[in-house]
GROMACS .gro file of C-alpha atoms in nm:
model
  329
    1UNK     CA    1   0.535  -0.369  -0.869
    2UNK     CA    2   0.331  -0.085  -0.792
    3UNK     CA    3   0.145   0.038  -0.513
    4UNK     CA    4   0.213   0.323  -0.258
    5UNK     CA    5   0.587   0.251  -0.433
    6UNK     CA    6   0.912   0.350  -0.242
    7UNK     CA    7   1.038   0.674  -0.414
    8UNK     CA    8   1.260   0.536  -0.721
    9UNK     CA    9   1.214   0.208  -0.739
   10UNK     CA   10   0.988   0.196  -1.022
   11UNK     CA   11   1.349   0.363  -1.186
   12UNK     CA   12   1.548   0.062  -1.018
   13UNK     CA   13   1.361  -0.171  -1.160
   14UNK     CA   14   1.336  -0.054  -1.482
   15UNK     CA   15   1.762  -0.042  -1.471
   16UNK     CA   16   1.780  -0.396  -1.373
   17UNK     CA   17   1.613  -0.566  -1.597
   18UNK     CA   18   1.879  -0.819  -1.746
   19UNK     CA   19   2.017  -0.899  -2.051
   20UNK     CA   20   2.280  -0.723  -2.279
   21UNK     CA   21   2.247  -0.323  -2.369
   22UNK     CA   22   2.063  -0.009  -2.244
   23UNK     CA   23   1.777   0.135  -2.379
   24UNK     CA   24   1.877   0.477  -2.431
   25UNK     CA   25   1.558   0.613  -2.320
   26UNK     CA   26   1.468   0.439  -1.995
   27UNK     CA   27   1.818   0.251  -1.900
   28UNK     CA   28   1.611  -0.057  -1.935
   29UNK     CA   29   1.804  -0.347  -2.078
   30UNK     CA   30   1.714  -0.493  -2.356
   31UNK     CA   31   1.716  -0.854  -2.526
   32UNK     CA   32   2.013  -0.913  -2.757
   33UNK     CA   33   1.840  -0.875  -3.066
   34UNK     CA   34   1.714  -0.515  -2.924
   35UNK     CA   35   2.103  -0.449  -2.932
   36UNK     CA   36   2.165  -0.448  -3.286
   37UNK     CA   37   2.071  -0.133  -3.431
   38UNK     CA   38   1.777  -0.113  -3.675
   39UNK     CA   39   1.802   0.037  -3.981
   40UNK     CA   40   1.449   0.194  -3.967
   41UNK     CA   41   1.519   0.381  -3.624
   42UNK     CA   42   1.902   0.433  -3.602
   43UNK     CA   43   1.873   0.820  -3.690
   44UNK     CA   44   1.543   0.859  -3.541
   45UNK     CA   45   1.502   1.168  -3.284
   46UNK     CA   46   1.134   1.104  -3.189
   47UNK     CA   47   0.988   0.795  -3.015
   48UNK     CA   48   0.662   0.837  -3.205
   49UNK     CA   49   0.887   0.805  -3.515
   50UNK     CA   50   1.044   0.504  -3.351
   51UNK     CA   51   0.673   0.321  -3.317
   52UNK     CA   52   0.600   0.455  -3.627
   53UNK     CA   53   0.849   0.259  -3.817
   54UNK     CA   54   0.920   0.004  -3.572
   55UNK     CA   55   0.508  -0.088  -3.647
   56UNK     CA   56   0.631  -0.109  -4.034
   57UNK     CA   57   0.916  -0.335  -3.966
   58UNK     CA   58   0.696  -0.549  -3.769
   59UNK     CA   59   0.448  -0.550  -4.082
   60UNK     CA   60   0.684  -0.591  -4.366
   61UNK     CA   61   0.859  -0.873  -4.181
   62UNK     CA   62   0.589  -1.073  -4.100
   63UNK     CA   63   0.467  -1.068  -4.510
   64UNK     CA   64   0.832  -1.203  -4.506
   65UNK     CA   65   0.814  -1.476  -4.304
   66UNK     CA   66   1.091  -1.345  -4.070
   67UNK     CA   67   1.196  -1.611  -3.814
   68UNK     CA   68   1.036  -1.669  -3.514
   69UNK     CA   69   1.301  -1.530  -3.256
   70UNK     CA   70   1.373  -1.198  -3.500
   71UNK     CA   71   0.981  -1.112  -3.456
   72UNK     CA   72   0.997  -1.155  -3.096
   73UNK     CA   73   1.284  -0.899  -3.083
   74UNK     CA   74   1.117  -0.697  -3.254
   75UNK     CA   75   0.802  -0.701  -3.123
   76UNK     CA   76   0.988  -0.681  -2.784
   77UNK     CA   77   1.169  -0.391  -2.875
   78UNK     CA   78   0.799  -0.209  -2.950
   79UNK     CA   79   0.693  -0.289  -2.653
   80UNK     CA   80   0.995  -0.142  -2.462
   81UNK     CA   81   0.898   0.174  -2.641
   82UNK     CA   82   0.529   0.193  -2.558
   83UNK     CA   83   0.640   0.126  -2.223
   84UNK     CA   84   0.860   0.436  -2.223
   85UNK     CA   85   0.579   0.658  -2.380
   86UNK     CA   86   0.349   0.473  -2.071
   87UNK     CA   87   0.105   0.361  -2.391
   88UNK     CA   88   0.057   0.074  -2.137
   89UNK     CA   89  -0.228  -0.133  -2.318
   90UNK     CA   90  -0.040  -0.135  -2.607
   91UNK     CA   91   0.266  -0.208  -2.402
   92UNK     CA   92   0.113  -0.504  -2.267
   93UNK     CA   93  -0.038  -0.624  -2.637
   94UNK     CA   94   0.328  -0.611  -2.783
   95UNK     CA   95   0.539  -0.795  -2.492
   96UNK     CA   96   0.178  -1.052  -2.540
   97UNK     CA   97   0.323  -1.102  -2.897
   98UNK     CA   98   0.684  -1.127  -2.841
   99UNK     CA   99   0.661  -1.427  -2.565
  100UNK     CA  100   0.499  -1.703  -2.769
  101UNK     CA  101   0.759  -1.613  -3.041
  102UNK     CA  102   1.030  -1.595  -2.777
  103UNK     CA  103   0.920  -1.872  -2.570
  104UNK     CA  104   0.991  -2.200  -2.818
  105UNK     CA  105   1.387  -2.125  -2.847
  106UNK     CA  106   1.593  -2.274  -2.592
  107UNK     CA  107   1.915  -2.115  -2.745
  108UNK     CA  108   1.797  -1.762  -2.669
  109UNK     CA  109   1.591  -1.875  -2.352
  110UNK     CA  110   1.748  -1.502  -2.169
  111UNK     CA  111   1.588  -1.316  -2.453
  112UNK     CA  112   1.251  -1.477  -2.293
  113UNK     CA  113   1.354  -1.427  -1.962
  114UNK     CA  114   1.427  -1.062  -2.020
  115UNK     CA  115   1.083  -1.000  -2.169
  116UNK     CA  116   0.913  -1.162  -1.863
  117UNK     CA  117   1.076  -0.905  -1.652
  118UNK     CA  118   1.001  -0.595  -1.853
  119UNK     CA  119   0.642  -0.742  -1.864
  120UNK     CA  120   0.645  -0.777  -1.470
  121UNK     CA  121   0.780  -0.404  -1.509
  122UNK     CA  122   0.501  -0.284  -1.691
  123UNK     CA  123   0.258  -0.458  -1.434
  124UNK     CA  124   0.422  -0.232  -1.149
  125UNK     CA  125   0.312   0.068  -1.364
  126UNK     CA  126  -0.028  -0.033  -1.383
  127UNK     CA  127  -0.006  -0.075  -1.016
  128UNK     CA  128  -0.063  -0.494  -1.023
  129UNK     CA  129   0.244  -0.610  -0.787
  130UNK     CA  130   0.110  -0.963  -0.790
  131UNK     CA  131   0.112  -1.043  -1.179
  132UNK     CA  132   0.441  -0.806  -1.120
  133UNK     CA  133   0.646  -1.079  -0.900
  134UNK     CA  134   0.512  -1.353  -1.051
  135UNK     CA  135   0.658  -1.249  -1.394
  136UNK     CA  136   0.976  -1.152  -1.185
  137UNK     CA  137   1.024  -1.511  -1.022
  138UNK     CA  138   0.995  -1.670  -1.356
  139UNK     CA  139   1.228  -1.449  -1.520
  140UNK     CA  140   1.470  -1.543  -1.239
  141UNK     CA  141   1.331  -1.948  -1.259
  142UNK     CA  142   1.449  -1.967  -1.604
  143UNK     CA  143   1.754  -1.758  -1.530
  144UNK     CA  144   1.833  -2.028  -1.262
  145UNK     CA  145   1.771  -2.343  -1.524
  146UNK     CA  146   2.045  -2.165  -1.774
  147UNK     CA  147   2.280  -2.195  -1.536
  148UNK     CA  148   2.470  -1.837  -1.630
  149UNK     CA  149   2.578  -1.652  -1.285
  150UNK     CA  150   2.525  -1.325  -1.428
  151UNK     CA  151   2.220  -1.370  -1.534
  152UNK     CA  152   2.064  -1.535  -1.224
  153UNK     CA  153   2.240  -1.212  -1.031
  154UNK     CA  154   2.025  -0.972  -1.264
  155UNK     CA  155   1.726  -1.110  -1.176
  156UNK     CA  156   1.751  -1.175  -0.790
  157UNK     CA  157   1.828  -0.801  -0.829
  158UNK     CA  158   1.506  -0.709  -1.043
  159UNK     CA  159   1.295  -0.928  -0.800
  160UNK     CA  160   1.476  -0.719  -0.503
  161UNK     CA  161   1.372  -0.412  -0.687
  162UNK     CA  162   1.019  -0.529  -0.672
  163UNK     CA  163   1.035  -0.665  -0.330
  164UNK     CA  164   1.160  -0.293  -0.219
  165UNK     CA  165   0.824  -0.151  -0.381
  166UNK     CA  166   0.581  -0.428  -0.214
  167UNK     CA  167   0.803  -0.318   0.079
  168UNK     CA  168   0.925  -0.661   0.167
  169UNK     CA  169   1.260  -0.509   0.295
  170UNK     CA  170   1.441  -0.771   0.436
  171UNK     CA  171   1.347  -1.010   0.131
  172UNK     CA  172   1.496  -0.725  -0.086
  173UNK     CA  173   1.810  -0.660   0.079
  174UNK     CA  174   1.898  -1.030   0.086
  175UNK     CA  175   1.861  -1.034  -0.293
  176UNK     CA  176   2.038  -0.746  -0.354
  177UNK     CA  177   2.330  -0.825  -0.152
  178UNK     CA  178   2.368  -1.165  -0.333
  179UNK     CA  179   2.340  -0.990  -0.631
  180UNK     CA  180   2.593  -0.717  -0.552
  181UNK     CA  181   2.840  -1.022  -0.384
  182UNK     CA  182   2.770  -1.250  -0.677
  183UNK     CA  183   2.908  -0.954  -0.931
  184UNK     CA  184   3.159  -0.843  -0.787
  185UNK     CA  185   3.273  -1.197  -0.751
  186UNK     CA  186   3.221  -1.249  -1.096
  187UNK     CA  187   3.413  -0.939  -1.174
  188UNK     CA  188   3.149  -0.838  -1.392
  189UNK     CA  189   3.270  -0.539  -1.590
  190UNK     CA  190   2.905  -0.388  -1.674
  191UNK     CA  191   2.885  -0.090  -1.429
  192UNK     CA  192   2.484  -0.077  -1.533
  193UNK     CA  193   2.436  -0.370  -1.324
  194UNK     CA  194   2.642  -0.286  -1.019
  195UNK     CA  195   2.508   0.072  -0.979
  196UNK     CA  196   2.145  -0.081  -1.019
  197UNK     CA  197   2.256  -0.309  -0.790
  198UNK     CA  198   2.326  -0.031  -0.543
  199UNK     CA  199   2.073   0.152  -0.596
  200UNK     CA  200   1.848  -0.121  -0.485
  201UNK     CA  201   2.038  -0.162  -0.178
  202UNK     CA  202   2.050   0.225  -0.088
  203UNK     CA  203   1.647   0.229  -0.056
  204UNK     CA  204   1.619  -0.122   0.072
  205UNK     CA  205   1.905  -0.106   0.370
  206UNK     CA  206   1.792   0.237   0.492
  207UNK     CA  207   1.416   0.178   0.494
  208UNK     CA  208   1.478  -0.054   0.739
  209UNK     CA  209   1.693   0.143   0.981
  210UNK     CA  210   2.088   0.100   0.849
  211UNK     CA  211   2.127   0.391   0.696
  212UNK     CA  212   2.460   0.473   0.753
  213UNK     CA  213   2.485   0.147   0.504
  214UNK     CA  214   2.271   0.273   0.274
  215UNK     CA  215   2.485   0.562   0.255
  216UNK     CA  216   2.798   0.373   0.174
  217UNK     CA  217   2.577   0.260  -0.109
  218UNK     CA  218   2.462   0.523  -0.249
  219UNK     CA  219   2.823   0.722  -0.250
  220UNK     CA  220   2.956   0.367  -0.393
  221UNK     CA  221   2.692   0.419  -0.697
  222UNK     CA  222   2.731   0.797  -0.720
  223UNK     CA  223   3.087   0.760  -0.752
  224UNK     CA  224   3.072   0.434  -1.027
  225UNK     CA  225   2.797   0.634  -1.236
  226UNK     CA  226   3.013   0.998  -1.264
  227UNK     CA  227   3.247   0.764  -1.345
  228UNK     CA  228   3.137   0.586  -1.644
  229UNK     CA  229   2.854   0.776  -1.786
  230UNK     CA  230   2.762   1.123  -1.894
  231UNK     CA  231   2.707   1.403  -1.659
  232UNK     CA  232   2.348   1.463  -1.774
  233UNK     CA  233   2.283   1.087  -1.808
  234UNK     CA  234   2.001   0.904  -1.652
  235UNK     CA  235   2.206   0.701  -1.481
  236UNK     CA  236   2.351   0.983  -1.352
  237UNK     CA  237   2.043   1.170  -1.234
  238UNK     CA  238   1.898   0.878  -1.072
  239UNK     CA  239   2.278   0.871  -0.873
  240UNK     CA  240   2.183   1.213  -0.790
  241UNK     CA  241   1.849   1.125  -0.632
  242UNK     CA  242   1.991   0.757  -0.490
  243UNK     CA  243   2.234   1.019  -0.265
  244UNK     CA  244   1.981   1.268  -0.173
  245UNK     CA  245   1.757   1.006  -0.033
  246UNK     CA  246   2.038   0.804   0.158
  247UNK     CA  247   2.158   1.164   0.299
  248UNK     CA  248   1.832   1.310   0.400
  249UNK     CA  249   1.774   0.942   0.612
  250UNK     CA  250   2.114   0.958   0.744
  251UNK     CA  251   2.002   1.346   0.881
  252UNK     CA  252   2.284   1.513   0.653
  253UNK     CA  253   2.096   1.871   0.633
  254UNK     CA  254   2.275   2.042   0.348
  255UNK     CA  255   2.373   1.763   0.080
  256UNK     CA  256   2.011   1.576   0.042
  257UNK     CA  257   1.757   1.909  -0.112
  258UNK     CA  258   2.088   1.953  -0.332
  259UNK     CA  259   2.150   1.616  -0.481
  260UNK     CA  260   1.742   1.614  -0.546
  261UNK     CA  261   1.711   1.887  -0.767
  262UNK     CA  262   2.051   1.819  -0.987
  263UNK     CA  263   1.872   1.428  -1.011
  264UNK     CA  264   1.555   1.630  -1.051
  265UNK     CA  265   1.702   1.870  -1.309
  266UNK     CA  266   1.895   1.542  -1.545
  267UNK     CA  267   1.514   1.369  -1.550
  268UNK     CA  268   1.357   1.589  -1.688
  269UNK     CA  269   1.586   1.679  -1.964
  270UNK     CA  270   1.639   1.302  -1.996
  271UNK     CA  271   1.318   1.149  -1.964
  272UNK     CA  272   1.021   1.148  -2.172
  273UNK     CA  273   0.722   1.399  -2.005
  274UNK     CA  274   0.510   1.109  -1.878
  275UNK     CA  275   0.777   0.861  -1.849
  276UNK     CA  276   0.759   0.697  -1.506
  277UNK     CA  277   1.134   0.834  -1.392
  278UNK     CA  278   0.982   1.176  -1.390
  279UNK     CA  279   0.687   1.083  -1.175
  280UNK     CA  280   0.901   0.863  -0.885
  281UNK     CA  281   1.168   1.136  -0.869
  282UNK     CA  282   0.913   1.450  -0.788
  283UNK     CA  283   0.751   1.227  -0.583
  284UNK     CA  284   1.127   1.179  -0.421
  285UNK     CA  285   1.124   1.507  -0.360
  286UNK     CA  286   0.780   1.573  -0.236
  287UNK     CA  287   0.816   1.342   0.045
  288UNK     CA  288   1.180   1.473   0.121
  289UNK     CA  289   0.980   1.856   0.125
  290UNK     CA  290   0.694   1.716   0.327
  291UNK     CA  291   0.946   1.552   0.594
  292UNK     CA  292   1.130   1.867   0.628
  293UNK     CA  293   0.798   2.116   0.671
  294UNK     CA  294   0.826   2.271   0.328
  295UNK     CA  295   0.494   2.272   0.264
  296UNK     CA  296   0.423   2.535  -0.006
  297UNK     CA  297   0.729   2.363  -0.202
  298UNK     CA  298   0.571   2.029  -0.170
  299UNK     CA  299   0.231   2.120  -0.283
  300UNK     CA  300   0.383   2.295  -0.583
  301UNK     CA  301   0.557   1.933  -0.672
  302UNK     CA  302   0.238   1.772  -0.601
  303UNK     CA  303   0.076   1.961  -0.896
  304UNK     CA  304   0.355   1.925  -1.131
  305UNK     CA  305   0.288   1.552  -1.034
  306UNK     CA  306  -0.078   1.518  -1.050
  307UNK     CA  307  -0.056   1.723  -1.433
  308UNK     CA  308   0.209   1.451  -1.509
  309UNK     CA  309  -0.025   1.178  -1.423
  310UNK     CA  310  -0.338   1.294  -1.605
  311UNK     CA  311  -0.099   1.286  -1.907
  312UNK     CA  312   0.009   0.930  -1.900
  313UNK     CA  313  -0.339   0.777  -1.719
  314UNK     CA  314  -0.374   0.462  -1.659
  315UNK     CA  315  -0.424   0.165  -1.836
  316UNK     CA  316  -0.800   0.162  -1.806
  317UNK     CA  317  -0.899  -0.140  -2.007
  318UNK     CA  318  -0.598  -0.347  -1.940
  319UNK     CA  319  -0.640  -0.708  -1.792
  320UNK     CA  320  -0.376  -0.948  -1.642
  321UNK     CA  321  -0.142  -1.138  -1.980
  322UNK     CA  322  -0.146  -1.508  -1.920
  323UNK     CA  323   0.222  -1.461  -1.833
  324UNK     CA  324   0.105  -1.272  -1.547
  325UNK     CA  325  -0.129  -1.562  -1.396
  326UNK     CA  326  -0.025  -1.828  -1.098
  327UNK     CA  327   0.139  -2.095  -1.311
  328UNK     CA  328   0.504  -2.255  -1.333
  329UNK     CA  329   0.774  -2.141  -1.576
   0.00000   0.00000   0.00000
């Protein structure tokens, strides 16, 4: 899911990701048991706090002989949040713990599904697009076998998300479009979904060459996201950025450097400081700044983005989860 990426797709993908709920730090959804509010980090301010007792939970239940599915959530649910602090090895160590438990329980088969995709999620961070899709096409395999609409529209648009960042644009803006069609059909009343959705389709129509489409899009996802969420959400912000890009393509010259910074401005007071949203929106921006012959502004984002990156690294001594490898779902 990630090589030379496509501006914010990294922060599509992490939006699409299907199930039921938003994680209020990255706006990536989370498995049902995530949902339901644990005790031990409801008033919690810090993520490290949230590991921190999220790691205890994990211990104290497992000397109780919590039930297979509850350990999954919750070592699913640690995983999300190393994910968001870009702890990537250990990212990859918890979501390798949560799928075995996950995996035997056909009555919570999404909860497995949803893993697989914030696994394939984590692989586009550590730049591995291959063990990316194939977690991605399982996700949406097993998606397919349950039978639920919904859910197999959530994951065509996760795996457009990805195809978007391998740029396989015409692959991409098939699945989103089904998605989007397959939603609205559905009247599907989650507005996460359909301004994912859109999102998807703003960077995938216009990179290849319909962007007065891709505009459409993006003012259809700006409007639905003012709409239903905060002003200084992230959903918001990455509205913001969706609209700059789709403008700047369509050769709008005052709305795109504009709608950049106010996306620019809700990331960073939304987002953790080496959380991946961060990264794909200055790099948003740079390219915008480098298009339009701003040099000296672009170079100054470039350093804010290269300090950014030192701080989160890579995942150095990370190898490819089993989950990851060439083999059916």
């Amino acid at each position: 899911m990630k090589k030379p990426r496509t501006l914010l797709v990294l922060s599509v993908l992490a939006l699409v990701s299907a199930s039921v709920g938003i994680s209020p730090v990255t706006g990536r959804r989370q498995t049902q048991g995530e949902t339901i509010e644990l005790q031990a980090t409801a008033n919690s301010s810090s993520l490290d706090q949230q590991i921190a007792q999220e790691l205890a939970l994990i211990h104290d239940s497992e000397h109780q002989g919590l039930e297979p599915l509850m350990m999954g959530r919750l070592w699913a649910k640690l995983a999300s949040d190393y994910q968001d602090e870009s702890a990537l090895g250990r990212a990859e160590d918890a979501y390798n713990h949560a799928l075995p438990l996950l995996e035997p329980s056909s009555s919570e088969r999404v909860d497995y599904a949803v893993v697989l995709d914030n696994l394939g999620s984590l692989y586009g961070m550590m730049g591995n697009y291959d063990a990316s899709e194939r977690c991605c096409k399982r996700a949406l395999a097993i998606r397919e076998k349950l039978g639920d609409p919904l859910e197999i529209a959530r994951g065509k648009v996760h795996l457009a998300g990805l195809h978007v960042a391998m740029h396989k644009y015409k692959g991409a803006r098939r699945e989103a479009l089904e998605a989007y069609n397959e939603m609205v059909a559905l009247k599907n009343p989650d507005t996460d979904d359909i301004v994912a959705t859109l999102f998807t389709l703003t960077y995938a129509t216009c990179t290849r060459g319909g962007c007065s489409d891709s505009l459409e899009y993006a003012r259809k996802a700006w409007s639905l996201a003012r709409g239903a969420f905060p002003a200084d959400s992230l959903q918001v912000g990455l509205a913001h950025m969706a609209l700059g890009y789709a403008e700047w393509k369509a050769e709008i010259k005052d709305g795109p450097d504009e709608e950049m910074r106010k996306g620019i401005e809700i990331v960073k007071a939304r987002a953790p400081q080496n959380n991946a949203y961060l990264l794909n929106v200055l790099e948003q921006y740079r390219v915008y700044l480098e298009a339009v012959h701003r040099e000296p502004e672009a170079k100054q984002v470039a350093v804010e983005e290269a300090q950014l990156k030192k701080q989160s690294g890579k995942c150095a001594n990370c190898t490819v989860s089993v989950y990851g490898l060439d083999h059916g779902p």
